[in-house]
Short mmCIF file of N, CA and C and ligand atoms in Angstrom, two decimals:
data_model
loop_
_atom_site.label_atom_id
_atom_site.label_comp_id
_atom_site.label_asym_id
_atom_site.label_seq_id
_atom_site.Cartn_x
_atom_site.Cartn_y
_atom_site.Cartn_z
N UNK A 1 103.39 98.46 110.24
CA UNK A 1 104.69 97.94 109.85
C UNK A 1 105.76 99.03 109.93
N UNK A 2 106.76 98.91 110.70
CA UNK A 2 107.95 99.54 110.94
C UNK A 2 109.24 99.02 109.63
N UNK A 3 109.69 99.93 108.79
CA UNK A 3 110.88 99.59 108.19
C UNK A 3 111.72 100.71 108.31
N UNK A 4 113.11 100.05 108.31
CA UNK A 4 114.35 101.26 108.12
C UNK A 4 114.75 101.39 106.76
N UNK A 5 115.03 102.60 106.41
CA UNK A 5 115.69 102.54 105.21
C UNK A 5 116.94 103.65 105.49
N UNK A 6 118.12 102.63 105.02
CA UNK A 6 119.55 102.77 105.62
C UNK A 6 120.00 103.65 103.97
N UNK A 7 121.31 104.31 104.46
CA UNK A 7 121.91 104.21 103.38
C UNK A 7 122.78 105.56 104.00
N UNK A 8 124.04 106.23 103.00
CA UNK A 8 124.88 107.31 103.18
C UNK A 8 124.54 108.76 103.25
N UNK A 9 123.27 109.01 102.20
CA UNK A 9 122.45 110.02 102.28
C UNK A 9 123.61 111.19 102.20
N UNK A 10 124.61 110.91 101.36
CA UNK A 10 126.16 111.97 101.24
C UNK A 10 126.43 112.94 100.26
N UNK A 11 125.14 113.21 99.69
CA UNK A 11 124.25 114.31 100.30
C UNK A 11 122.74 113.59 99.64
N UNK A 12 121.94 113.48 100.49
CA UNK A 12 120.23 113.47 100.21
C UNK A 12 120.21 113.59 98.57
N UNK A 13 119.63 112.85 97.69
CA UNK A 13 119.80 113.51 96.52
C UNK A 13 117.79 113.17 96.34
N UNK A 14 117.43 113.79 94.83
CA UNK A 14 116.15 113.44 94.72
C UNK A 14 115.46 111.87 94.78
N UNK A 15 116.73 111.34 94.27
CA UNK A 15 116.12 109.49 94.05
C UNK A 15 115.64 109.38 95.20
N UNK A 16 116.80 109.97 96.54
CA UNK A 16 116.66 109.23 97.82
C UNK A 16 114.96 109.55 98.76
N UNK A 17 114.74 110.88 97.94
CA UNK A 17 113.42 111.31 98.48
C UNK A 17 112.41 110.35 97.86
N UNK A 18 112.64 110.33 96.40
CA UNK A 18 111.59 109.91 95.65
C UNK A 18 111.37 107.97 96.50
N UNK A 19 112.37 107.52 96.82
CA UNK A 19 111.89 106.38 97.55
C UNK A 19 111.12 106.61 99.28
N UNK A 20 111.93 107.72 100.08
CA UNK A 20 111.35 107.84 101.40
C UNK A 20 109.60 108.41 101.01
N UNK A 21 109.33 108.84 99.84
CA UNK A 21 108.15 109.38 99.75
C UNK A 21 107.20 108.45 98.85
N UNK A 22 107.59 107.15 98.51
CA UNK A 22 107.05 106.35 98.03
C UNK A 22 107.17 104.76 99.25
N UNK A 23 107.91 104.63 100.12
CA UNK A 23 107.80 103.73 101.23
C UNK A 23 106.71 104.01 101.94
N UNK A 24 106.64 105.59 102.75
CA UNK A 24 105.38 105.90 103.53
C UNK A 24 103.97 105.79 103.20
N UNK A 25 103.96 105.07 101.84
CA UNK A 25 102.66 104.46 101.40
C UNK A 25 102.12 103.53 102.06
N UNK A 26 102.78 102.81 102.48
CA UNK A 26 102.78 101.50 102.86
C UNK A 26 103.49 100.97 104.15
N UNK A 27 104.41 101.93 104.61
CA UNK A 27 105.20 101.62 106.03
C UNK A 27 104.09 102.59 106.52
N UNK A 28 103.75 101.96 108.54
CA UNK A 28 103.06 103.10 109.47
C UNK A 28 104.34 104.08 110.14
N UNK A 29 105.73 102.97 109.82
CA UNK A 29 106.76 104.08 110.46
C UNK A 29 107.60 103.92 109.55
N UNK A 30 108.46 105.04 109.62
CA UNK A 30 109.57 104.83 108.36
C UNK A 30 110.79 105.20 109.22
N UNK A 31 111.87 104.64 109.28
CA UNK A 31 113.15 105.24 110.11
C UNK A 31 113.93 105.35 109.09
N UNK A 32 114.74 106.59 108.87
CA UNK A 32 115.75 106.90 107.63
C UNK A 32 116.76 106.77 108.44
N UNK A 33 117.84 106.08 108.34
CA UNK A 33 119.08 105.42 109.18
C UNK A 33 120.33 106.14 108.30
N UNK A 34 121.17 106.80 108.91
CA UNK A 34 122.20 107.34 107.72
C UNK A 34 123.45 106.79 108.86
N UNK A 35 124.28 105.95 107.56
CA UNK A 35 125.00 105.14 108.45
C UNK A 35 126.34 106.13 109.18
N UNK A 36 127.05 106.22 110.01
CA UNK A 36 128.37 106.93 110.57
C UNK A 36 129.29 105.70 110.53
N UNK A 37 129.98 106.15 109.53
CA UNK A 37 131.17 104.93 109.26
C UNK A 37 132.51 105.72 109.09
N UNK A 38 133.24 105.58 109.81
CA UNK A 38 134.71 106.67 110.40
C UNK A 38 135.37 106.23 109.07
N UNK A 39 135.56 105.28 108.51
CA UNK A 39 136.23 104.86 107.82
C UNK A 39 135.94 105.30 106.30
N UNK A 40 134.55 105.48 106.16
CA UNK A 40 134.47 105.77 104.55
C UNK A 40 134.55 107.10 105.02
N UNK A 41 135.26 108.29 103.88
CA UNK A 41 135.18 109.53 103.66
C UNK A 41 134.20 110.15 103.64
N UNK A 42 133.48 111.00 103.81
CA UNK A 42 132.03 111.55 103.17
C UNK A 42 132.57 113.31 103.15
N UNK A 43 131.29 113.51 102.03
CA UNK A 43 131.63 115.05 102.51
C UNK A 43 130.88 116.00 103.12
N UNK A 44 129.89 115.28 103.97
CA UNK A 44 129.24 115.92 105.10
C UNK A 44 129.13 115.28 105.90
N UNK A 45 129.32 115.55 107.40
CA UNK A 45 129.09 115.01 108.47
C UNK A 45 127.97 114.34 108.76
N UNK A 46 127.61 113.22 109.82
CA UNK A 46 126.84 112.46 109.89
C UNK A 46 125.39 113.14 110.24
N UNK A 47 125.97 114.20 111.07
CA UNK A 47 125.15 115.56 112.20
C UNK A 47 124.61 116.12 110.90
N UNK A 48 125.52 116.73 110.05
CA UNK A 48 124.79 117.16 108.60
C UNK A 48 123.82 116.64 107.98
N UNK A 49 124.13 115.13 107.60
CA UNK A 49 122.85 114.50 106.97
C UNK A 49 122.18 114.37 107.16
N UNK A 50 122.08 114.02 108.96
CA UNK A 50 120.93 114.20 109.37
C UNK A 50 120.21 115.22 109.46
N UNK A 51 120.57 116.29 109.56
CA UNK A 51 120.15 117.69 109.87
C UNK A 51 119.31 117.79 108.34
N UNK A 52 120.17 117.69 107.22
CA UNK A 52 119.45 117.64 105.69
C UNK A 52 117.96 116.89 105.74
N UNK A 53 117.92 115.43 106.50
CA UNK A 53 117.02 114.60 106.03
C UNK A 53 115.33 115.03 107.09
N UNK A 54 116.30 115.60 108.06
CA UNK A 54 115.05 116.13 109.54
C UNK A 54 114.79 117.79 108.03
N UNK A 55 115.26 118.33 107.73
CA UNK A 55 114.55 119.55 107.24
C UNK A 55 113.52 119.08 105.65
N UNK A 56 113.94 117.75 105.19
CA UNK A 56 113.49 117.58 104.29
C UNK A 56 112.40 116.65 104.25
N UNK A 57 112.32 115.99 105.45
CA UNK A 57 110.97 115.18 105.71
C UNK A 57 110.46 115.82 106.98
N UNK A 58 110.44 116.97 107.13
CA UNK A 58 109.84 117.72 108.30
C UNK A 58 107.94 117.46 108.08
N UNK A 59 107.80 117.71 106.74
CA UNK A 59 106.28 117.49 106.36
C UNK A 59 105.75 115.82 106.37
N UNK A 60 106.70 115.04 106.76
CA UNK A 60 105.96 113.51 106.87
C UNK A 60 106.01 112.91 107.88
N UNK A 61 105.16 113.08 108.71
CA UNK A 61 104.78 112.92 110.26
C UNK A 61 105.22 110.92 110.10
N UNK A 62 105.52 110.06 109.50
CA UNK A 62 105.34 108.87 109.62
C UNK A 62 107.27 108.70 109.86
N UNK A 63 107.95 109.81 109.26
CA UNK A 63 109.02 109.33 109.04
C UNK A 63 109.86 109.98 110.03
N UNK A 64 111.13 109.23 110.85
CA UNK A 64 112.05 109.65 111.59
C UNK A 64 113.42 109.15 111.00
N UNK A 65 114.07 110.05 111.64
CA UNK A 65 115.92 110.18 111.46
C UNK A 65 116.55 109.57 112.26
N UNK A 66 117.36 108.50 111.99
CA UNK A 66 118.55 108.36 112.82
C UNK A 66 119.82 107.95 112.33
N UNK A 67 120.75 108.01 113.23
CA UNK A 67 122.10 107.28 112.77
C UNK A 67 121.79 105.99 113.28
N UNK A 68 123.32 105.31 112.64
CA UNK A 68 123.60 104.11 112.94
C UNK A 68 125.13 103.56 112.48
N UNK A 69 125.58 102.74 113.42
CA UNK A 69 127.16 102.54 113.55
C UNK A 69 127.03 100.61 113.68
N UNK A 70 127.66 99.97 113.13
CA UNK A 70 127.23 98.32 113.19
C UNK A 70 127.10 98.12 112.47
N UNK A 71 126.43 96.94 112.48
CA UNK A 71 125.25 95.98 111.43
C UNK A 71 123.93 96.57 111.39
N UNK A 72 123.51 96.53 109.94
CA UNK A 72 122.00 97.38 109.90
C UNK A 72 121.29 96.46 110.62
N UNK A 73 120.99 94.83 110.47
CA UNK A 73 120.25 93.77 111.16
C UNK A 73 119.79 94.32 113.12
N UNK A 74 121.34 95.05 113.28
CA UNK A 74 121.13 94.68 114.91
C UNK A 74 120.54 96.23 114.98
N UNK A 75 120.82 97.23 113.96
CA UNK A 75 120.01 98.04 114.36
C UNK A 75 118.22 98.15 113.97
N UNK A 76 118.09 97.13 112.82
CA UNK A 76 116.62 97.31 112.69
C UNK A 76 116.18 95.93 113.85
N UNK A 77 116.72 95.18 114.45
CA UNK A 77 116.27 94.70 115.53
C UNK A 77 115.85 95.69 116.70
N UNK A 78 117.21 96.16 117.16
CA UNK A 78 117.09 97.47 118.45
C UNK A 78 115.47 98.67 118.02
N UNK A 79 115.43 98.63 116.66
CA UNK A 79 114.44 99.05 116.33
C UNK A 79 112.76 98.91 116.28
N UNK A 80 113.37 97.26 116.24
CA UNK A 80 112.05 96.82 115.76
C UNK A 80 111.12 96.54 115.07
N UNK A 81 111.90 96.77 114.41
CA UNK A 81 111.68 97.18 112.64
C UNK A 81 112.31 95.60 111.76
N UNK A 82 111.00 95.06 110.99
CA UNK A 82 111.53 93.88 110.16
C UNK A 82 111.35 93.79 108.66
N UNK A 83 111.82 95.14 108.12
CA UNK A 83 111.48 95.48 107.12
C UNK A 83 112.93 96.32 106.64
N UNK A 84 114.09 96.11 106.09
CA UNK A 84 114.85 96.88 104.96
C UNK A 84 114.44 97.85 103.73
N UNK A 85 114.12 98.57 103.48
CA UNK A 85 113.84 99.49 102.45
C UNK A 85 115.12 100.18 101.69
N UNK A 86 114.85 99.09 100.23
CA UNK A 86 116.71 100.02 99.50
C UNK A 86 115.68 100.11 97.81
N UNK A 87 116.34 101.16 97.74
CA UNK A 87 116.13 101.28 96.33
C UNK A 87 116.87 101.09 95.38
N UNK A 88 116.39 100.47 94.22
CA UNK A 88 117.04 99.84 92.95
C UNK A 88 116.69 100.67 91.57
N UNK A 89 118.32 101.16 91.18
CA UNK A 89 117.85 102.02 90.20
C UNK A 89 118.68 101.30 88.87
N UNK A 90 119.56 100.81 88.33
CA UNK A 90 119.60 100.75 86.74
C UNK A 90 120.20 98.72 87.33
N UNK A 91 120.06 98.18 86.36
CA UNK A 91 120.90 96.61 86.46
C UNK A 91 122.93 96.92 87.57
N UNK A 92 123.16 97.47 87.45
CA UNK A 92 124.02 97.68 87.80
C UNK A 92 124.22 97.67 89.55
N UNK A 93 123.09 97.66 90.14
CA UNK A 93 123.03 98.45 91.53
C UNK A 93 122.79 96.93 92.02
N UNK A 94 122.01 96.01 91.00
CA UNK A 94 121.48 94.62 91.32
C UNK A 94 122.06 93.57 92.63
N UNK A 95 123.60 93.48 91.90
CA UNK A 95 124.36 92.28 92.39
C UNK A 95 124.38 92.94 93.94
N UNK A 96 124.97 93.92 93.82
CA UNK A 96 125.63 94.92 95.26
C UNK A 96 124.35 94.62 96.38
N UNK A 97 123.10 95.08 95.88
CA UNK A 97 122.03 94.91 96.73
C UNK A 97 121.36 93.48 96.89
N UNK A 98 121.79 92.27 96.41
CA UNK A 98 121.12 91.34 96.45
C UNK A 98 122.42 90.50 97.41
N UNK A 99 123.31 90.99 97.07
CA UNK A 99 124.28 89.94 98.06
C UNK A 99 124.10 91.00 99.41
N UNK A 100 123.63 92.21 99.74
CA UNK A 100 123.79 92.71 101.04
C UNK A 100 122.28 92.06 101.31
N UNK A 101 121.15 91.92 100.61
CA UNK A 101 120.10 91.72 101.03
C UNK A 101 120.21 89.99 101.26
N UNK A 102 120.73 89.26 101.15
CA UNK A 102 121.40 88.08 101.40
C UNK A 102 121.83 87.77 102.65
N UNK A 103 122.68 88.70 102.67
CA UNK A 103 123.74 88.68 103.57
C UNK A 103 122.61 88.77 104.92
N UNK A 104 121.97 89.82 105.06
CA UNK A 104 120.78 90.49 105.99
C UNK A 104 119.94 89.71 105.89
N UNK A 105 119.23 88.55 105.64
CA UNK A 105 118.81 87.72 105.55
C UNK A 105 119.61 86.66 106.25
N UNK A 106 120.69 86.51 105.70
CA UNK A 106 121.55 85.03 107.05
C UNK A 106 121.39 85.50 108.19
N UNK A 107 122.22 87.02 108.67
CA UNK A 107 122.71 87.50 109.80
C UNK A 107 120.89 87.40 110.96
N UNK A 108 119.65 87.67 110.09
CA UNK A 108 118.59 87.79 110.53
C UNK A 108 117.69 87.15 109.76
N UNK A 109 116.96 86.36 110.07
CA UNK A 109 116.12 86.01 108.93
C UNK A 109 114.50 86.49 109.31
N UNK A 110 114.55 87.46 110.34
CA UNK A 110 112.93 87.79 110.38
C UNK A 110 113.17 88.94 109.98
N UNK A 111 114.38 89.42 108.92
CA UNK A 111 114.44 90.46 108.78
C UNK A 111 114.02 90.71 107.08
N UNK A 112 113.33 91.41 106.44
CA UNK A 112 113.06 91.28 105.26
C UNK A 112 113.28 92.35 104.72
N UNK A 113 114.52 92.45 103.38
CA UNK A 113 114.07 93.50 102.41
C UNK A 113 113.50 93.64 101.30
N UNK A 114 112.99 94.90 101.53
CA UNK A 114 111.78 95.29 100.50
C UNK A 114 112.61 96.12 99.41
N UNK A 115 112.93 95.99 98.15
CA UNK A 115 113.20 96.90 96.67
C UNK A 115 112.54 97.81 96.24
N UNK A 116 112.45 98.78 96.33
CA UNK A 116 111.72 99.54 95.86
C UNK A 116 112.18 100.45 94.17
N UNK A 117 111.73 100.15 93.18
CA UNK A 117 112.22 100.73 91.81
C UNK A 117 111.99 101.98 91.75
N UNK A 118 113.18 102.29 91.31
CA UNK A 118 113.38 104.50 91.11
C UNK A 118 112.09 104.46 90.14
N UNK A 119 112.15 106.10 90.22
CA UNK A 119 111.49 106.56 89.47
C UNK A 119 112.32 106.40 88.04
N UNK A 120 111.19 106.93 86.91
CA UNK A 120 112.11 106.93 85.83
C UNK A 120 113.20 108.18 85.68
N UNK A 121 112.86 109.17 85.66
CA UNK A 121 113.55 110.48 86.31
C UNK A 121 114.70 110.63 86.84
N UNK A 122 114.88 109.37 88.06
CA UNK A 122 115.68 109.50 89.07
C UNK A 122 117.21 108.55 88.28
N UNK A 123 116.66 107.75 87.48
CA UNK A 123 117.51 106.47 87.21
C UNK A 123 119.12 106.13 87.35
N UNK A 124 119.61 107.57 87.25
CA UNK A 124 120.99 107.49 87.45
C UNK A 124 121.41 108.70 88.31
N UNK A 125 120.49 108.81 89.10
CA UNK A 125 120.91 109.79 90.34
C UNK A 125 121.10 109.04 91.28
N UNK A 126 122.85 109.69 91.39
CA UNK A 126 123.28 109.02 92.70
C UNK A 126 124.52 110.26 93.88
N UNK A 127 124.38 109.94 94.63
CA UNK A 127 125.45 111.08 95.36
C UNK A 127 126.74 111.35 94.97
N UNK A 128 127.51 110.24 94.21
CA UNK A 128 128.63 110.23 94.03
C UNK A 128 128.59 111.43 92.56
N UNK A 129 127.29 111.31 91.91
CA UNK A 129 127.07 111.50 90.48
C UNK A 129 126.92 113.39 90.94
N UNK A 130 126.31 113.53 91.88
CA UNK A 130 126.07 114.91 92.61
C UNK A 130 127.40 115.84 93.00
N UNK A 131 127.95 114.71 93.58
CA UNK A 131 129.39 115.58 94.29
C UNK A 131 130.46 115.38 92.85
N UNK A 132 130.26 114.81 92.09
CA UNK A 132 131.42 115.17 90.72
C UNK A 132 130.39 116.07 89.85
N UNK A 133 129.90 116.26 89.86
CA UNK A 133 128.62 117.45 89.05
C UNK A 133 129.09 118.87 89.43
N UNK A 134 128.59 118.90 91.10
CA UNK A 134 128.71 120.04 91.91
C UNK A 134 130.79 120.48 91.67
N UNK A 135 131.46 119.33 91.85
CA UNK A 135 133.24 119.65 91.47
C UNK A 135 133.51 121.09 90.29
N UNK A 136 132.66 120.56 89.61
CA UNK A 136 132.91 121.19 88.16
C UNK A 136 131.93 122.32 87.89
N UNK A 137 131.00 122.86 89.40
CA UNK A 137 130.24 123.92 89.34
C UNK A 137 129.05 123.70 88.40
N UNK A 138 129.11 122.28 88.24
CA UNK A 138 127.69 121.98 86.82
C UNK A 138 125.72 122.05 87.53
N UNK A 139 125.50 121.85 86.68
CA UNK A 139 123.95 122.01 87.72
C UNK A 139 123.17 120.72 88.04
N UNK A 140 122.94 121.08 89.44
CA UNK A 140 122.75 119.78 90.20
C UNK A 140 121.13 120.14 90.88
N UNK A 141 120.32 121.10 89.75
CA UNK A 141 118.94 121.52 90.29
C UNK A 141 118.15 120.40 90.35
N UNK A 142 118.75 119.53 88.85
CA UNK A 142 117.34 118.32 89.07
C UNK A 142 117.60 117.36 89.70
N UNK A 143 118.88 117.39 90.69
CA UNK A 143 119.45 116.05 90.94
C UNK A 143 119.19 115.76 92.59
N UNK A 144 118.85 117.14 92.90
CA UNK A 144 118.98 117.31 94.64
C UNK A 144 117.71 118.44 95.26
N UNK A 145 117.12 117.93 96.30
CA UNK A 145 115.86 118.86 96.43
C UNK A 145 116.86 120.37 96.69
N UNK A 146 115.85 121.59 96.22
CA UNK A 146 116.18 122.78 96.38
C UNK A 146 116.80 123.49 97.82
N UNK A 147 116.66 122.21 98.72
CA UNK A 147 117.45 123.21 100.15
C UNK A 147 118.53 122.77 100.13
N UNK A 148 118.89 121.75 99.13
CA UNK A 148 120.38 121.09 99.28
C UNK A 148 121.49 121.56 98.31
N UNK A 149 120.98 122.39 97.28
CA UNK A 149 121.50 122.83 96.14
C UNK A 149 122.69 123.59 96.57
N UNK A 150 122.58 124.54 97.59
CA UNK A 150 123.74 125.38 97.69
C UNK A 150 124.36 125.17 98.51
N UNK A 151 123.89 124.12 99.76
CA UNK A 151 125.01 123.76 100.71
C UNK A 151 125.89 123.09 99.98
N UNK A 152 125.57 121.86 99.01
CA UNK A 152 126.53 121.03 98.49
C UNK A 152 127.42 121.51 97.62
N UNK A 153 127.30 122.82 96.71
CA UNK A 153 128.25 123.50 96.15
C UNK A 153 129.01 124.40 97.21
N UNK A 154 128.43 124.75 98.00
CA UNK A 154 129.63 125.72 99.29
C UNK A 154 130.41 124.51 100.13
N UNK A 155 130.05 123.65 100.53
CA UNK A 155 131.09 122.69 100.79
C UNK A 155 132.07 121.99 99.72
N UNK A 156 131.81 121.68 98.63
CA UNK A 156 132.34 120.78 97.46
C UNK A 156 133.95 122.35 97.65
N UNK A 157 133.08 123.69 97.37
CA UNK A 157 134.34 124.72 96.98
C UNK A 157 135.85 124.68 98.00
N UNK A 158 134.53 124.45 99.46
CA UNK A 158 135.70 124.36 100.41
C UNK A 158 136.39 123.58 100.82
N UNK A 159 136.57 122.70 100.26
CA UNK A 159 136.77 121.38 100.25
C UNK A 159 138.49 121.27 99.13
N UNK A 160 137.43 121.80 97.84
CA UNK A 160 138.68 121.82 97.12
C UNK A 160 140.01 123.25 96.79
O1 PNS B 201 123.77 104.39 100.53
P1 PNS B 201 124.71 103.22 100.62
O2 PNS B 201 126.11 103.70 100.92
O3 PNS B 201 124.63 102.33 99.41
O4 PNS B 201 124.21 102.34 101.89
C1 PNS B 201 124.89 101.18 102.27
C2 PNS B 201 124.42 100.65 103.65
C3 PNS B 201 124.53 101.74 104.70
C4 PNS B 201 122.98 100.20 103.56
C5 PNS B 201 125.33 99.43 104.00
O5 PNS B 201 126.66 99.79 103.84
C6 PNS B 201 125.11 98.91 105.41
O6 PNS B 201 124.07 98.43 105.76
N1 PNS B 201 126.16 99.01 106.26
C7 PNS B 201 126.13 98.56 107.63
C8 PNS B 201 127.02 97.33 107.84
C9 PNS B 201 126.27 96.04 107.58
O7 PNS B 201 125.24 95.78 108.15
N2 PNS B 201 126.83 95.20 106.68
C10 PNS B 201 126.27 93.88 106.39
C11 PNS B 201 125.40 93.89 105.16
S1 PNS B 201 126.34 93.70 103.69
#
């Protein structure tokens, strides 16, 4: 079974591992899709994230990197892949992911997503929660694997 698991990855944080390392249980391929959307802001390049997610799943031979620009549907078609992989972390994340998993469901219907529940640990780690952490120079050790710790504070500085 081939699934993608999409998302901004703006910057990789631990939740996002703790799901790519709990999918490859059960997916034979895993594609980590980090979307390039001109329009939303980010504060690393698309080339970046990816570059983050290839050094951080270098040890899981099942899992590959790519971008993606579109509809996730036409890219886990082009893929091949009939499997969505999103993770769900507090009631709050619910509505957002059930009307996109909806939605991905009309647009495709041999397309299926799979939920996967955070860890307990992870529950309110999110990127946005990382890059206002890192703003204020606060510590972002438990929030982001250790190769990401200091790029995201040397960009956040230069930035502001
Ligand atoms: O990490 P994120 O930002 O919550 O991920 C959101 C993502 C990339 C999964 C979502 O924005 C997406 O799939 N965008 C592609 C456009 C699309 O297919 N939209 C229709 C489904 S609502």
């Amino acid at each position: 079974m081939k699934a993608i698991y999409p998302g901004s990855f703006d910057p990789t944080t631990n939740g996002h591992l703790d799901i790519i390392k709990r999918a490859v249980k059960f997916c034979d391929e895993l594609v980590v899709a980090v979307l390039d959307n001109n329009r939303k802001e980010s504060l690393f390049t698309v080339e970046e994230r990816m570059e983050h997610l290839i050094v951080l799943t270098k040890d899981m031979p099942k899992v590959s990197i790519a971008s993606f620009s579109g509809l996730l549907v036409d890219f886990a078609k082009k893929e091949n892949a009939n499997i969505i992989i999103r993770g769900l972390r507090a009631l709050t994340d619910f509505e957002y992911e059930f009307q996109m998993a909806l939605t991905n469901r009309k647009l495709n219907e041999q397309i299926e997503t799979v939920f996967i529940p955070t860890s307990l640990d992870q529950l309110y780690v999110s990127s946005s929660v990382v890059k206002e952490i890192s703003q204020f120079s606060g510590d972002i050790s438990k929030l982001v694997p250790s190769q990401l710790e200091e790029v995201i504070h040397r960009k956040i500085k230069r930035r502001s």
